[in-house]
Each structure stands twice: as structure tokens, then as C-alpha cells.
Coordinates of C-alpha atoms (C1' of nucleotides) in Angstrom, one line a residue:
Chain A
M1 CA -53.0 -14.9 68.3
A2 CA -53.7 -12.9 65.2
Q3 CA -55.3 -14.6 62.3
V4 CA -52.9 -16.5 60.1
R5 CA -52.5 -14.8 56.7
V6 CA -50.2 -16.1 54.0
R7 CA -49.6 -15.2 50.5
F8 CA -48.5 -16.7 47.2
A9 CA -46.8 -14.0 45.3
P10 CA -45.7 -15.1 41.8
S11 CA -44.4 -12.9 39.0
P12 CA -46.4 -13.0 35.8
T13 CA -43.4 -13.8 33.7
G14 CA -44.6 -17.0 32.1
P15 CA -46.4 -20.2 33.0
L16 CA -46.3 -21.3 36.6
H17 CA -43.7 -24.1 37.1
I18 CA -44.8 -27.1 39.3
G19 CA -42.3 -25.9 41.9
G20 CA -44.4 -22.7 42.1
V21 CA -47.6 -24.7 42.3
R22 CA -46.1 -26.6 45.3
T23 CA -45.2 -23.3 47.0
A24 CA -48.8 -22.2 46.5
L25 CA -50.1 -25.5 47.8
Y26 CA -48.0 -25.4 51.0
N27 CA -49.2 -21.9 51.6
Y28 CA -52.7 -22.9 51.1
L29 CA -52.5 -26.0 53.3
F30 CA -50.9 -24.0 56.0
A31 CA -53.5 -21.3 55.8
K32 CA -56.4 -23.7 55.9
K33 CA -54.9 -25.9 58.6
N34 CA -54.8 -22.8 60.8
N35 CA -58.1 -21.3 59.8
G36 CA -56.2 -18.6 58.0
I37 CA -56.4 -16.6 54.8
F38 CA -54.7 -17.5 51.5
I39 CA -53.8 -14.4 49.4
L40 CA -52.7 -14.3 45.8
R41 CA -50.6 -11.3 45.1
I42 CA -49.2 -10.6 41.7
E43 CA -45.6 -9.2 41.8
D44 CA -45.2 -7.4 38.5
T45 CA -42.8 -4.7 39.5
D46 CA -40.5 -5.6 36.5
Q47 CA -42.5 -4.3 33.6
G48 CA -40.0 -5.5 31.1
R49 CA -40.6 -9.1 32.1
F50 CA -44.4 -9.0 32.1
V51 CA -45.9 -11.7 29.9
E52 CA -49.4 -11.5 28.6
G53 CA -51.6 -14.3 29.8
A54 CA -49.4 -15.3 32.7
E55 CA -51.7 -13.9 35.4
E56 CA -54.7 -15.8 34.0
Y57 CA -52.5 -18.9 33.7
I58 CA -51.6 -18.7 37.4
M59 CA -55.2 -18.3 38.5
E60 CA -56.4 -21.1 36.3
S61 CA -53.7 -23.4 37.6
L62 CA -54.6 -22.7 41.2
E63 CA -58.2 -23.3 40.4
W64 CA -57.6 -26.5 38.6
C65 CA -55.6 -27.7 41.6
G66 CA -58.4 -26.9 44.0
I67 CA -56.5 -24.2 45.7
K68 CA -59.0 -21.5 46.5
V69 CA -57.8 -17.9 46.8
D70 CA -59.4 -15.9 49.6
E71 CA -58.1 -12.5 48.6
G72 CA -56.6 -11.6 45.3
I73 CA -57.0 -9.6 42.1
N74 CA -60.2 -11.4 41.2
E75 CA -61.6 -12.1 44.7
G76 CA -60.9 -8.6 46.1
G77 CA -60.4 -8.1 49.8
K78 CA -59.7 -5.4 52.4
F79 CA -56.0 -5.1 51.7
G80 CA -56.1 -4.5 47.9
P81 CA -55.1 -3.8 45.3
Y82 CA -53.4 -7.2 45.0
R83 CA -51.3 -6.4 42.0
Q84 CA -48.2 -4.5 42.7
S85 CA -48.3 -2.4 39.6
D86 CA -51.7 -1.1 40.9
R87 CA -50.0 -0.2 44.2
K88 CA -47.2 1.7 42.5
E89 CA -47.9 5.1 44.2
L90 CA -47.6 3.5 47.6
Y91 CA -44.0 2.4 47.7
R92 CA -42.2 5.7 47.2
Q93 CA -43.1 7.1 50.7
Y94 CA -41.6 4.0 52.3
A95 CA -38.4 4.5 50.4
D96 CA -38.4 8.1 51.5
D97 CA -39.0 7.1 55.1
L98 CA -35.9 5.0 55.0
I99 CA -33.9 7.9 53.6
H100 CA -35.1 10.1 56.4
K101 CA -34.1 7.5 58.9
G102 CA -30.7 7.4 57.4
D103 CA -31.1 3.7 56.3
A104 CA -31.2 4.4 52.6
Y105 CA -29.7 6.8 50.1
Y106 CA -29.8 8.0 46.5
A107 CA -27.4 6.5 44.0
F108 CA -26.5 7.8 40.5
D109 CA -24.2 5.1 39.2
T110 CA -25.4 4.1 35.8
P111 CA -26.0 0.4 34.9
A112 CA -23.2 0.7 32.4
Q113 CA -20.8 1.9 35.1
L114 CA -21.8 -0.8 37.5
D115 CA -21.5 -3.4 34.8
A116 CA -18.0 -2.2 34.0
M117 CA -16.9 -2.4 37.6
R118 CA -18.4 -5.8 38.0
A119 CA -16.5 -7.0 34.9
E120 CA -13.3 -5.6 36.3
E121 CA -13.7 -7.2 39.7
E122 CA -14.5 -10.5 38.0
K123 CA -11.4 -10.3 36.0
A124 CA -9.4 -10.0 39.2
G125 CA -11.3 -13.1 40.5
K126 CA -13.4 -11.1 42.9
T127 CA -17.0 -10.2 43.3
F128 CA -18.1 -6.6 43.0
I129 CA -20.1 -5.6 46.1
Y130 CA -21.7 -2.2 46.7
N131 CA -21.6 -1.5 50.4
A132 CA -19.8 0.3 53.3
S133 CA -16.5 -1.0 51.9
N134 CA -16.6 1.2 48.8
R135 CA -19.8 3.2 48.7
M136 CA -18.0 6.5 49.5
G137 CA -16.0 6.0 46.3
L138 CA -19.1 5.5 44.2
C139 CA -21.6 8.0 43.0
N140 CA -24.4 8.6 45.5
S141 CA -25.8 11.0 48.0
L142 CA -23.5 9.8 50.8
S143 CA -20.3 10.4 48.8
S144 CA -21.2 13.6 47.1
S145 CA -20.1 16.8 48.7
G146 CA -22.7 19.3 50.0
S147 CA -25.9 19.4 48.0
D148 CA -24.6 18.1 44.6
W149 CA -26.9 15.2 44.7
K150 CA -29.9 17.5 45.3
E151 CA -29.1 19.4 42.1
R152 CA -28.8 16.1 40.2
I153 CA -32.2 15.1 41.3
E154 CA -33.7 18.4 40.5
K155 CA -32.1 18.3 37.1
G156 CA -34.0 15.1 36.5
E157 CA -31.0 12.8 36.4
P158 CA -32.0 9.2 36.9
Y159 CA -31.3 7.7 40.3
V160 CA -32.1 4.7 42.4
I161 CA -32.6 4.4 46.2
R162 CA -30.3 1.9 47.9
Y163 CA -30.5 0.4 51.3
K164 CA -27.6 1.4 53.5
M165 CA -26.2 -1.9 54.8
P166 CA -24.6 -1.6 58.2
L167 CA -20.9 -2.1 58.6
G168 CA -19.7 -5.3 60.2
E169 CA -22.8 -6.4 61.9
D170 CA -23.7 -10.1 62.6
I171 CA -27.3 -10.4 61.6
H172 CA -29.2 -13.0 63.4
F173 CA -32.5 -14.4 62.1
D174 CA -34.6 -17.5 62.1
D175 CA -36.3 -19.7 59.6
V176 CA -39.1 -22.0 60.6
I177 CA -37.7 -24.9 58.6
R178 CA -33.9 -24.2 58.8
G179 CA -33.5 -22.8 62.2
H180 CA -31.1 -20.0 63.3
I181 CA -28.9 -18.4 60.8
V182 CA -26.2 -15.7 61.2
V183 CA -24.7 -13.6 58.3
N184 CA -22.3 -10.8 58.5
S185 CA -23.5 -7.6 56.9
N186 CA -20.1 -7.1 55.2
T187 CA -20.9 -9.9 52.8
L188 CA -24.2 -8.2 51.8
D189 CA -24.6 -5.3 49.5
D190 CA -26.6 -2.1 49.4
K191 CA -29.5 -3.5 47.5
V192 CA -31.5 -1.3 45.2
L193 CA -35.0 -0.7 46.8
F194 CA -36.4 1.7 44.3
K195 CA -35.6 1.7 40.7
S196 CA -35.1 4.6 38.3
D197 CA -38.3 3.8 36.5
G198 CA -40.3 4.7 39.6
M199 CA -41.0 1.1 40.6
P200 CA -39.9 -0.6 43.8
T201 CA -37.7 -3.7 43.5
Y202 CA -38.9 -7.0 44.9
H203 CA -37.3 -6.4 48.2
L204 CA -39.1 -3.2 49.0
A205 CA -42.5 -4.0 47.5
N206 CA -42.4 -7.4 49.2
I207 CA -41.7 -6.1 52.7
V208 CA -44.1 -3.2 52.4
D209 CA -46.9 -5.4 51.1
D210 CA -46.4 -8.2 53.5
H211 CA -46.6 -5.6 56.3
L212 CA -49.6 -3.8 54.9
M213 CA -51.5 -7.0 54.1
E214 CA -50.7 -8.3 57.7
I215 CA -49.0 -11.4 56.4
T216 CA -48.1 -13.6 59.4
H217 CA -46.1 -16.3 57.6
V218 CA -43.9 -16.0 54.6
I219 CA -43.6 -19.4 52.9
R220 CA -41.5 -19.2 49.8
G221 CA -38.8 -20.9 47.7
E222 CA -35.3 -21.5 49.0
E223 CA -34.0 -19.1 46.4
W224 CA -35.0 -16.3 48.7
L225 CA -33.0 -17.5 51.6
P226 CA -29.9 -15.4 50.7
S227 CA -32.0 -12.2 50.8
L228 CA -33.6 -13.0 54.1
P229 CA -31.0 -11.0 56.1
L230 CA -31.9 -7.9 54.0
H231 CA -35.5 -8.5 54.6
F232 CA -35.0 -8.7 58.3
L233 CA -33.0 -5.5 58.3
L234 CA -35.8 -3.8 56.4
Y235 CA -38.4 -4.8 58.9
R236 CA -36.1 -3.5 61.6
S237 CA -35.5 -0.2 59.8
F238 CA -39.2 0.3 59.4
G239 CA -39.8 -0.6 63.0
W240 CA -42.2 -3.3 62.0
Q241 CA -42.8 -6.8 63.5
A242 CA -41.4 -9.3 61.0
P243 CA -43.6 -12.3 60.0
L244 CA -42.3 -15.8 60.4
F245 CA -40.3 -17.1 57.5
A246 CA -40.2 -20.6 56.0
H247 CA -38.0 -21.4 53.0
L248 CA -39.1 -24.4 51.0
P249 CA -36.6 -26.8 49.4
L250 CA -36.2 -27.0 45.7
L251 CA -37.6 -29.5 43.2
L252 CA -34.7 -31.1 41.5
K253 CA -34.2 -32.9 38.1
P254 CA -35.1 -36.6 38.0
D255 CA -31.5 -37.3 37.2
G256 CA -28.3 -35.3 36.8
K257 CA -27.7 -32.1 38.6
G258 CA -29.7 -29.0 39.3
K259 CA -33.2 -27.8 39.7
L260 CA -36.1 -29.0 37.6
S261 CA -36.4 -27.2 34.4
K262 CA -38.7 -27.1 31.4
R263 CA -35.9 -28.9 29.4
D264 CA -36.0 -31.9 31.6
G265 CA -39.7 -32.4 31.0
D266 CA -39.2 -32.1 27.2
K267 CA -36.3 -34.4 27.3
M268 CA -37.9 -37.1 29.5
G269 CA -41.4 -36.7 28.3
F270 CA -43.2 -35.4 31.4
P271 CA -44.8 -32.0 32.0
V272 CA -43.3 -29.4 34.3
F273 CA -46.3 -27.2 34.1
P274 CA -49.8 -27.8 35.5
L275 CA -51.6 -26.6 32.4
F276 CA -50.7 -26.4 28.7
W277 CA -49.1 -23.0 28.0
P278 CA -50.4 -21.9 24.6
Y279 CA -47.9 -19.1 24.0
G280 CA -44.4 -19.4 22.8
E281 CA -42.9 -22.9 22.6
T282 CA -45.3 -25.7 23.2
S283 CA -45.2 -27.0 26.7
K284 CA -47.3 -29.8 28.0
G285 CA -49.4 -29.6 31.1
Y286 CA -50.5 -32.2 33.6
R287 CA -54.1 -31.4 33.0
E288 CA -53.8 -32.1 29.2
E289 CA -51.7 -35.2 29.8
G290 CA -54.7 -36.7 31.6
Y291 CA -53.7 -36.2 35.3
Y292 CA -56.4 -35.8 37.8
P293 CA -55.9 -32.6 39.8
D294 CA -56.3 -34.4 43.1
A295 CA -53.6 -36.9 42.0
F296 CA -51.3 -34.1 40.9
V297 CA -51.8 -32.2 44.1
N298 CA -51.3 -35.4 46.2
M299 CA -48.0 -36.1 44.4
L300 CA -46.8 -32.6 44.8
A301 CA -47.7 -32.4 48.4
L302 CA -45.5 -35.4 49.2
L303 CA -42.5 -34.0 47.4
G304 CA -40.8 -32.3 50.3
W305 CA -43.2 -33.1 53.1
N306 CA -44.9 -36.0 54.7
P307 CA -46.9 -36.4 57.9
G308 CA -44.7 -39.1 59.4
T309 CA -47.2 -41.9 58.8
E310 CA -47.2 -44.4 56.0
Q311 CA -50.2 -43.0 54.4
E312 CA -49.6 -41.9 50.8
I313 CA -53.0 -41.1 49.3
F314 CA -54.5 -38.0 50.7
T315 CA -57.6 -35.9 49.8
M316 CA -57.1 -32.2 50.0
Y317 CA -59.0 -32.3 53.2
E318 CA -56.7 -34.8 54.7
L319 CA -53.6 -32.9 53.5
I320 CA -54.9 -29.8 55.2
N321 CA -55.5 -31.7 58.4
S322 CA -52.1 -33.3 58.6
F323 CA -50.0 -30.5 57.2
T324 CA -47.4 -28.8 59.5
I325 CA -44.7 -26.6 58.3
E326 CA -42.2 -28.2 60.7
R327 CA -42.4 -31.4 58.8
V328 CA -41.3 -29.8 55.5
H329 CA -37.9 -31.1 54.6
K330 CA -34.7 -29.1 54.4
S331 CA -33.2 -30.7 51.4
G332 CA -34.4 -30.6 47.8
S333 CA -36.4 -33.5 46.2
R334 CA -35.8 -35.1 42.9
F335 CA -38.9 -35.2 40.9
D336 CA -39.9 -38.8 39.9
P337 CA -42.2 -39.0 36.8
E338 CA -42.8 -42.7 37.5
K339 CA -44.2 -42.0 40.9
A340 CA -46.4 -39.3 39.5
K341 CA -48.0 -41.8 37.1
W342 CA -48.5 -44.2 40.0
F343 CA -50.4 -41.6 41.9
N344 CA -52.7 -41.1 38.9
H345 CA -53.2 -44.9 38.7
Q346 CA -54.3 -44.9 42.3
Y347 CA -56.8 -42.1 41.7
L348 CA -58.2 -43.7 38.6
Q349 CA -58.8 -46.9 40.4
K350 CA -60.7 -45.0 43.1
R351 CA -63.1 -43.7 40.5
S352 CA -66.3 -45.5 39.6
V353 CA -66.7 -47.3 36.3
N354 CA -69.4 -44.9 35.4
E355 CA -67.2 -41.8 36.0
V356 CA -64.3 -43.2 34.0
A357 CA -66.7 -44.2 31.2
I358 CA -68.1 -40.7 31.0
E359 CA -64.5 -39.4 30.8
Y360 CA -63.7 -41.9 28.1
R361 CA -66.8 -41.1 26.2
E362 CA -65.5 -37.5 25.9
F363 CA -62.2 -38.8 24.8
L364 CA -63.8 -40.9 22.0
R365 CA -66.1 -38.1 21.0
A366 CA -63.0 -35.9 20.3
R367 CA -61.9 -38.7 18.0
G368 CA -65.1 -39.0 16.1
F369 CA -66.6 -42.0 17.9
H370 CA -70.0 -41.5 19.4
I371 CA -70.7 -44.5 21.7
D372 CA -73.5 -44.9 24.3
I373 CA -72.5 -45.0 27.9
K374 CA -73.7 -48.5 28.6
P375 CA -71.3 -50.4 26.3
L376 CA -68.5 -48.0 27.4
E377 CA -69.1 -48.9 31.0
R378 CA -68.7 -52.6 30.0
L379 CA -65.5 -51.7 28.3
V380 CA -64.1 -49.6 31.1
E381 CA -64.9 -52.4 33.5
L382 CA -62.7 -54.7 31.4
V383 CA -59.6 -52.5 31.3
K384 CA -59.9 -50.0 34.1
E385 CA -57.4 -51.7 36.4
R386 CA -54.8 -51.9 33.7
V387 CA -54.5 -48.2 33.0
S388 CA -53.2 -45.1 34.7
F389 CA -54.9 -42.6 32.5
V390 CA -58.2 -42.4 30.7
K391 CA -56.3 -41.9 27.4
D392 CA -54.6 -45.2 28.0
I393 CA -57.9 -46.9 27.7
W394 CA -57.7 -46.2 24.0
S395 CA -54.5 -48.0 23.5
E396 CA -55.9 -50.9 25.4
T397 CA -59.2 -51.0 23.5
D398 CA -58.6 -49.7 20.0
F399 CA -59.3 -53.1 18.6
F400 CA -62.8 -53.0 20.1
F401 CA -63.6 -50.3 17.6
V402 CA -61.5 -51.2 14.7
A403 CA -60.6 -54.6 13.2
P404 CA -56.9 -55.3 13.0
Q405 CA -55.2 -53.6 10.1
S406 CA -52.2 -55.8 10.5
Y407 CA -51.0 -58.7 12.6
D408 CA -48.0 -58.5 14.8
P409 CA -45.3 -60.5 13.0
E410 CA -43.7 -61.7 16.2
V411 CA -47.0 -63.1 17.4
V412 CA -47.8 -64.6 14.1
K413 CA -44.5 -66.4 14.2
K414 CA -45.1 -67.7 17.7
R415 CA -48.9 -68.4 17.7
W416 CA -49.9 -69.1 14.1
K417 CA -49.3 -72.7 13.3
E418 CA -50.0 -75.1 10.4
D419 CA -53.4 -76.1 11.9
S420 CA -54.5 -72.6 12.9
P421 CA -56.6 -71.9 9.9
A422 CA -58.4 -75.2 10.2
L423 CA -59.0 -74.7 13.9
L424 CA -60.4 -71.2 13.4
R425 CA -62.7 -72.4 10.6
E426 CA -64.1 -74.9 13.0
L427 CA -64.4 -72.3 15.7
R428 CA -66.2 -70.0 13.3
S429 CA -68.9 -72.5 12.4
L430 CA -69.3 -73.3 16.1
L431 CA -69.9 -69.6 17.0
E432 CA -72.1 -69.1 14.0
Q433 CA -74.6 -71.5 15.5
T434 CA -75.3 -69.4 18.6
D435 CA -76.8 -66.0 19.0
D436 CA -76.0 -65.8 22.7
F437 CA -72.7 -64.0 22.7
S438 CA -72.6 -63.3 26.5
P439 CA -69.1 -64.1 27.8
S440 CA -70.2 -66.9 30.0
S441 CA -72.2 -68.6 27.2
T442 CA -69.5 -68.5 24.5
E443 CA -66.9 -69.6 27.1
V444 CA -68.8 -72.7 27.9
L445 CA -69.5 -73.4 24.3
V446 CA -65.9 -73.0 23.1
K447 CA -64.3 -74.7 26.0
S448 CA -66.4 -77.8 25.9
W449 CA -65.8 -78.0 22.1
I450 CA -62.1 -77.8 22.7
E451 CA -62.3 -80.5 25.4
E452 CA -64.5 -82.7 23.3
K453 CA -62.1 -82.6 20.4
G454 CA -59.1 -82.9 22.6
Y455 CA -57.6 -79.7 21.2
N456 CA -55.0 -77.6 22.9
M457 CA -56.5 -74.6 24.7
G458 CA -53.6 -72.3 24.0
A459 CA -53.4 -73.3 20.3
V460 CA -57.0 -72.3 19.7
M461 CA -57.3 -69.3 21.9
N462 CA -54.0 -67.6 20.9
A463 CA -54.8 -68.0 17.2
F464 CA -58.3 -66.7 17.9
R465 CA -56.8 -63.7 19.7
L466 CA -54.4 -63.0 16.9
A467 CA -57.3 -62.9 14.4
V468 CA -59.5 -60.8 16.5
V469 CA -57.0 -58.4 18.1
G470 CA -54.1 -58.6 15.8
A471 CA -51.7 -58.9 18.7
S472 CA -51.0 -60.7 21.9
R473 CA -52.8 -58.3 24.3
G474 CA -56.1 -57.4 25.7
P475 CA -58.8 -58.7 28.1
H476 CA -60.3 -62.2 28.0
M477 CA -61.4 -63.2 24.5
F478 CA -64.9 -64.0 25.5
D479 CA -65.3 -60.5 26.9
I480 CA -63.9 -59.1 23.7
I481 CA -66.2 -61.0 21.3
S482 CA -69.2 -60.3 23.5
W483 CA -68.6 -56.6 23.1
I484 CA -67.9 -56.5 19.4
G485 CA -70.7 -59.0 18.7
K486 CA -71.2 -62.1 16.6
Q487 CA -71.0 -60.7 13.1
E488 CA -67.9 -58.7 13.7
T489 CA -66.3 -61.8 15.4
L490 CA -67.0 -64.0 12.4
D491 CA -65.8 -61.3 10.0
R492 CA -62.5 -61.0 11.9
I493 CA -62.0 -64.7 11.8
D494 CA -62.5 -64.8 8.1
K495 CA -60.2 -61.8 7.6
G496 CA -57.6 -63.3 9.8
I497 CA -57.5 -66.6 8.0
A498 CA -57.4 -64.8 4.7
L499 CA -54.6 -62.3 5.6
I500 CA -52.4 -64.2 8.0
G501 CA -52.3 -67.1 5.5
K502 CA -51.0 -70.6 5.2
Chain B
rG1 C1' -14.4 -17.0 43.6
rG2 C1' -17.6 -15.2 47.9
rU3 C1' -22.1 -15.9 51.2
rC4 C1' -25.7 -19.2 52.8
rC5 C1' -28.3 -23.9 52.8
rA6 C1' -28.3 -29.1 52.5
rU7 C1' -26.6 -34.8 52.7
rU8 C1' -30.7 -42.3 55.2
rC9 C1' -31.7 -47.7 49.7
rG10 C1' -31.4 -45.7 42.3
rU11 C1' -35.8 -42.2 43.7
rC12 C1' -39.5 -40.1 47.5
rU13 C1' -38.9 -40.8 52.6
rA14 C1' -39.8 -42.9 58.2
rG15 C1' -36.9 -43.3 62.4
rU16 C1' -33.7 -43.7 67.1
rG17 C1' -27.9 -42.1 71.8
rG18 C1' -28.5 -49.1 72.1
rU19 C1' -33.8 -51.0 66.0
rU20 C1' -33.2 -57.3 62.1
rA21 C1' -32.6 -49.0 60.1
rG22 C1' -39.4 -49.3 58.4
rG23 C1' -42.6 -47.9 54.1
rA24 C1' -43.6 -46.4 48.9
rC25 C1' -41.9 -45.9 43.6
rG26 C1' -38.6 -48.5 40.5
rU27 C1' -35.7 -53.2 39.6
rC28 C1' -35.5 -58.3 39.7
rA29 C1' -37.9 -63.2 40.7
rG30 C1' -42.0 -66.3 41.5
rG31 C1' -47.5 -66.9 41.5
rU32 C1' -52.3 -66.0 39.0
rU33 C1' -53.9 -65.7 33.6
rU34 C1' -55.8 -68.6 26.8
rU35 C1' -52.2 -63.4 25.6
rC36 C1' -50.6 -58.6 27.3
rA37 C1' -51.3 -55.9 31.4
rU38 C1' -53.2 -55.6 36.2
rC39 C1' -53.0 -58.0 40.8
rC40 C1' -50.6 -61.0 44.8
rU41 C1' -46.0 -62.8 47.1
rG42 C1' -41.1 -62.3 47.7
rU43 C1' -36.3 -60.0 46.5
rU44 C1' -33.0 -56.0 46.0
rA45 C1' -30.7 -51.8 48.1
rA46 C1' -29.1 -46.7 52.4
rC47 C1' -27.3 -43.8 57.3
rA48 C1' -21.2 -39.3 52.1
rG49 C1' -16.0 -39.6 54.5
rG50 C1' -12.8 -38.4 58.7
rG51 C1' -12.3 -36.8 63.5
rG52 C1' -14.3 -36.0 68.3
rU53 C1' -18.2 -36.4 72.7
rU54 C1' -20.0 -41.0 74.9
rC55 C1' -20.0 -47.4 77.8
rG56 C1' -22.2 -46.9 72.9
rA57 C1' -23.2 -43.1 67.6
rU58 C1' -26.9 -43.2 61.6
rU59 C1' -28.7 -39.9 65.6
rC60 C1' -24.9 -34.6 69.2
rC61 C1' -20.3 -31.3 67.7
rC62 C1' -16.2 -30.1 64.3
rC63 C1' -13.7 -30.7 59.6
rU64 C1' -13.6 -32.4 54.6
rA65 C1' -16.2 -33.9 50.3
rU66 C1' -20.3 -33.5 47.3
rG67 C1' -24.7 -31.2 45.8
rG68 C1' -27.7 -26.8 45.6
rA69 C1' -29.3 -21.6 45.9
rC70 C1' -27.8 -16.7 45.7
rU71 C1' -24.2 -13.2 44.1
rA72 C1' -29.1 -7.5 38.5
rC73 C1' -32.2 -0.7 38.6
rC74 C1' -35.2 -10.0 37.8
rA75 C1' -38.4 -11.9 40.9

RNA sequence: GGUCCAUUCGUCUAGUGGUUAGGACGUCAGGUUUUCAUCCUGUUAACAGGGGUUCGAUUCCCCUAUGGACUACCA
């Protein structure tokens, strides 16, 4: 069998949506599983929609995800160029070929005329369609008498080239995921293949490029399923062997109806893009939100596919090994932001204390704290299992760096009693006597004192926590005071007694 | 409106012509803990509806409903 070659073919019209990333991922997994080639082709045949920076964004996103491109605009390859605008000259001859074969024709109807006809049909509750049912009444080379149309072209009148959809034919085709599908050609229209601006449309460019690049499997979004009959017909008209097609299910909104959109992310506070998109409206990215790329990829891979086992955590290598296109689902998947977080939690737990400490050091540096790696490792060890993201370490450990500025009123009400100041004063003088602030040492010291005096453990420790932390949260007290040190501990007790009062 | 696609716990899903319909996220409840989390244990909850086929359908077929995509000189 010929070598497997697949392509991811986005349009550079803005940042890549996570649905697009998943399409790229499935293409990549399929390629690598089959020792094949993964191609990145930029489909920029609509010059009006080109967005500066989008190409770079796409490539950076794939790179961040660990999806390596074998052939593409940066990587090169034998089948280049890999940007359709750079292949512009190539398409016209294929459109002409179709005209010679009688499967395509020139059409002169202006956009304004077509719009008017569409509007009229819509008013009558119908859908305008341009095909065998009415093409002889429209303005094109099939309906014009004699050589009128030739003159029009020679005069430089704008025209498009349309595919001549057959009349009343049942078109049979197959999709790897969805099986056999039949559509009657009467419901399809004479799609424009070549635009008046000299550029091909998606349909032509796509088929020509997939053929020329020897693509064996077309794995793309479900939104393309309705144009699959056209594409099959195109392959037939050219006399080319069609690749295998697989149409992926959509990513749906977490709640409500419809497919996942940028608005959902904004509304519910999760990113719909892999990376921050710096142009236009601000849009968060998974990378900037603190997701690990392997967690992100793992989460995405399982949205619409699973290997049939109960395994949920996969390295890219494992994904490649277990991926099969047949196990991709038919129906759309709702995106679940909670589960996305859970994946990151799993990945963060798998990392070593040292790795996380290094990441956290970077985080602190950006906020003006320059801390050695050793104390940070001790800190990370204390809170690692409680967090899902490195940035969460800060909200769990802010009080390690800064004494409380205020004391949670709820906790004060619940934990600060009449005798709290007296207990803390006693505790303070007890701690002042020792210089050994290791957790085990202070623990023994304090606990035996509490026992000796017959105090209530909770009464002492909760008040102590309130003074040191300012709230009812955080790791064990002896770990905290060991980290902040003796002087800071004593200071915070003083401050707490003074500020909380009574 | 037309064409096409889809439908198992709230969500992601496993699965089979005969199963106690399994797992994960979430929820809830216990346990651990000096607090808050984490963690552990348990709990919760599903085959869209109606017809067939069959000894038997969640599983196969049809219809309905619902959801979705498409319906541009956009991809």
C-alpha cells in the first residue's frame, strides 16, 4: 500500500479554534500510527479574509501541542508550495480541463443578480439553487446562443467557472466514520470552482492539491460532509482515484445548543484557543492559562475518540499507538471545562517537585519575587497535590510571602475567642525560647505544651492559624512557620493579637 | 424551508441479540485532617419515543421527535 499522507488544511482567517487543533491532532495521530506523513497546507484562496499573523499562530499552536509537521510552508517538501496562494497559477488548467470534458462551464451572472434571485426564492419559501433545473435560464456559456459567451470573455467581462452537476443522479460515496451515503444530484448546485478574481474556490483547490500532494486520507470537520458528493464527482470528472474520507464530529458548547464558540469561552471563563491571540479582541489561550500542552492534547484527544479501554491518561506516544480512525465517534461532543482542569491536575501531579518549583519560580519572578529553588521546593512539596495549575500555587501560598493584611471576619467570628490573645501570648513566649523551627521540633514542643496545660488543641491551633495566615486555609501550621521562620512567626502573632483585638 | 448527519447517566464515554448496562468528570454523603484543600470510600444517575424483526431487543430495520451541519465568486 502506498504511504499514508494526510494534511491539515486550515484557512488563515484568525486564531485556530480548539476544534481545529483536534482535527490537526487526529490527522497527526493517524499519520504517525501508520508511519505516514503529516502535511500542513495553508488554504488562503479567499484573499479578503486573510488575517495577518494567523499562519504563524497556526504553526506555533501545532508546535506547542507537540504536533510535528513533516511537510509545510516552513518545512518544505517535494510537493510544495504548501500555501495555495503560491500555487495560484496551477489551478486554472484544471478548471479548463473540466470545461473541455464538458463537466464545467463559464457563468456570467453577477453576485448582485444572484443575490436578488436568492432573496426572491427565499420570499417564496424556497431555496435558490443553480443547477440543471434552471441553468439554461441563467447567464452562462451553456445557455448563451452561438459564441456570445466567447465575446464576453474576450471583452474582459468577469466570469466564474461552475461545475456542471449531472441531472437526477444518485451519487454514492463512503465515509470512513459514517459509512455509506447516497445523495441525489438534483439537490446539489453547480458550485463555483474558479472565481472571477482568478483564484480557485476551496472545492477546486482542495481536490487538485490533495491529488497532487498524493493525499491518501482526508480527515476533516463534519461541516464538509455536505460537499463530499461534489468532491467525489470532481475526482470522477478528473479521472483520479479519490482518497478515503473521514468526517470528524463537532465540538459542542458545554451547555445550551450549538457548536463551541469564542463567546462560550468568554462567558464561562475557559479558553477556546490554544494560545493567546494578541490581535483584535483579547482571547485567552490554554497555554497562558497554565495548561500543560500534553494535558491539553490528552483532553482533546479523548473528546470524540477513545481506545475502548478505561485508560484516560495518555502520552502522545500512547495516543499514536492506540489511535484508530474507526473508533472516532459519529456524534458531537460537548466540551467540559471541568474535565479539562482535571486533566491538568493529573499532569501536574505527575511532575516532580523540582520541575514544578522551577515553573513556580518563573511565576514568582514575573511578580517581583526572587526566591531560591530550595525553599520553593519545600513550598511546592507542601501544596502540590492541592493544585491543578502552577498559578494556583500562588493563591495557596501567598501568605508564605506576605503577612496577612486582613483577617477573614467569618473565621474571626468562629475561631477567635475570649482567651485567644492570652493563649497566643503564651504560645509566643514558648516559641521564642527555641531556635529549632523544623516542623517536627515545633510540633513536639507545642503539642506537649498544650497537653501539659490541658488546653484544647483546636482552640490554640485555629487562633494561631488565623494570626499567621489570616484565614482558615493552608498546609499544616508547623510546616508554615518552619518556612517563614521564627522572627516572622513571632511578628505575625504580635500583629494578630494587636489587630484582631479583644 | 431543503439536503445530509447524529441520539447510552447532567457531561465525556464502554458495551452486548439474553449484562446487576461498566468507567471517568461532576454532584451528594461519609472517612482522614488543628483549618481549607487534596486524598480515600461510598452514593447518585442513562439506552429519546413509537412501531416492527425475534423466543428475547439498548443492540437489527422503519417512522417520529430532538439536536447538529450545510444551503456564498467563505473555507
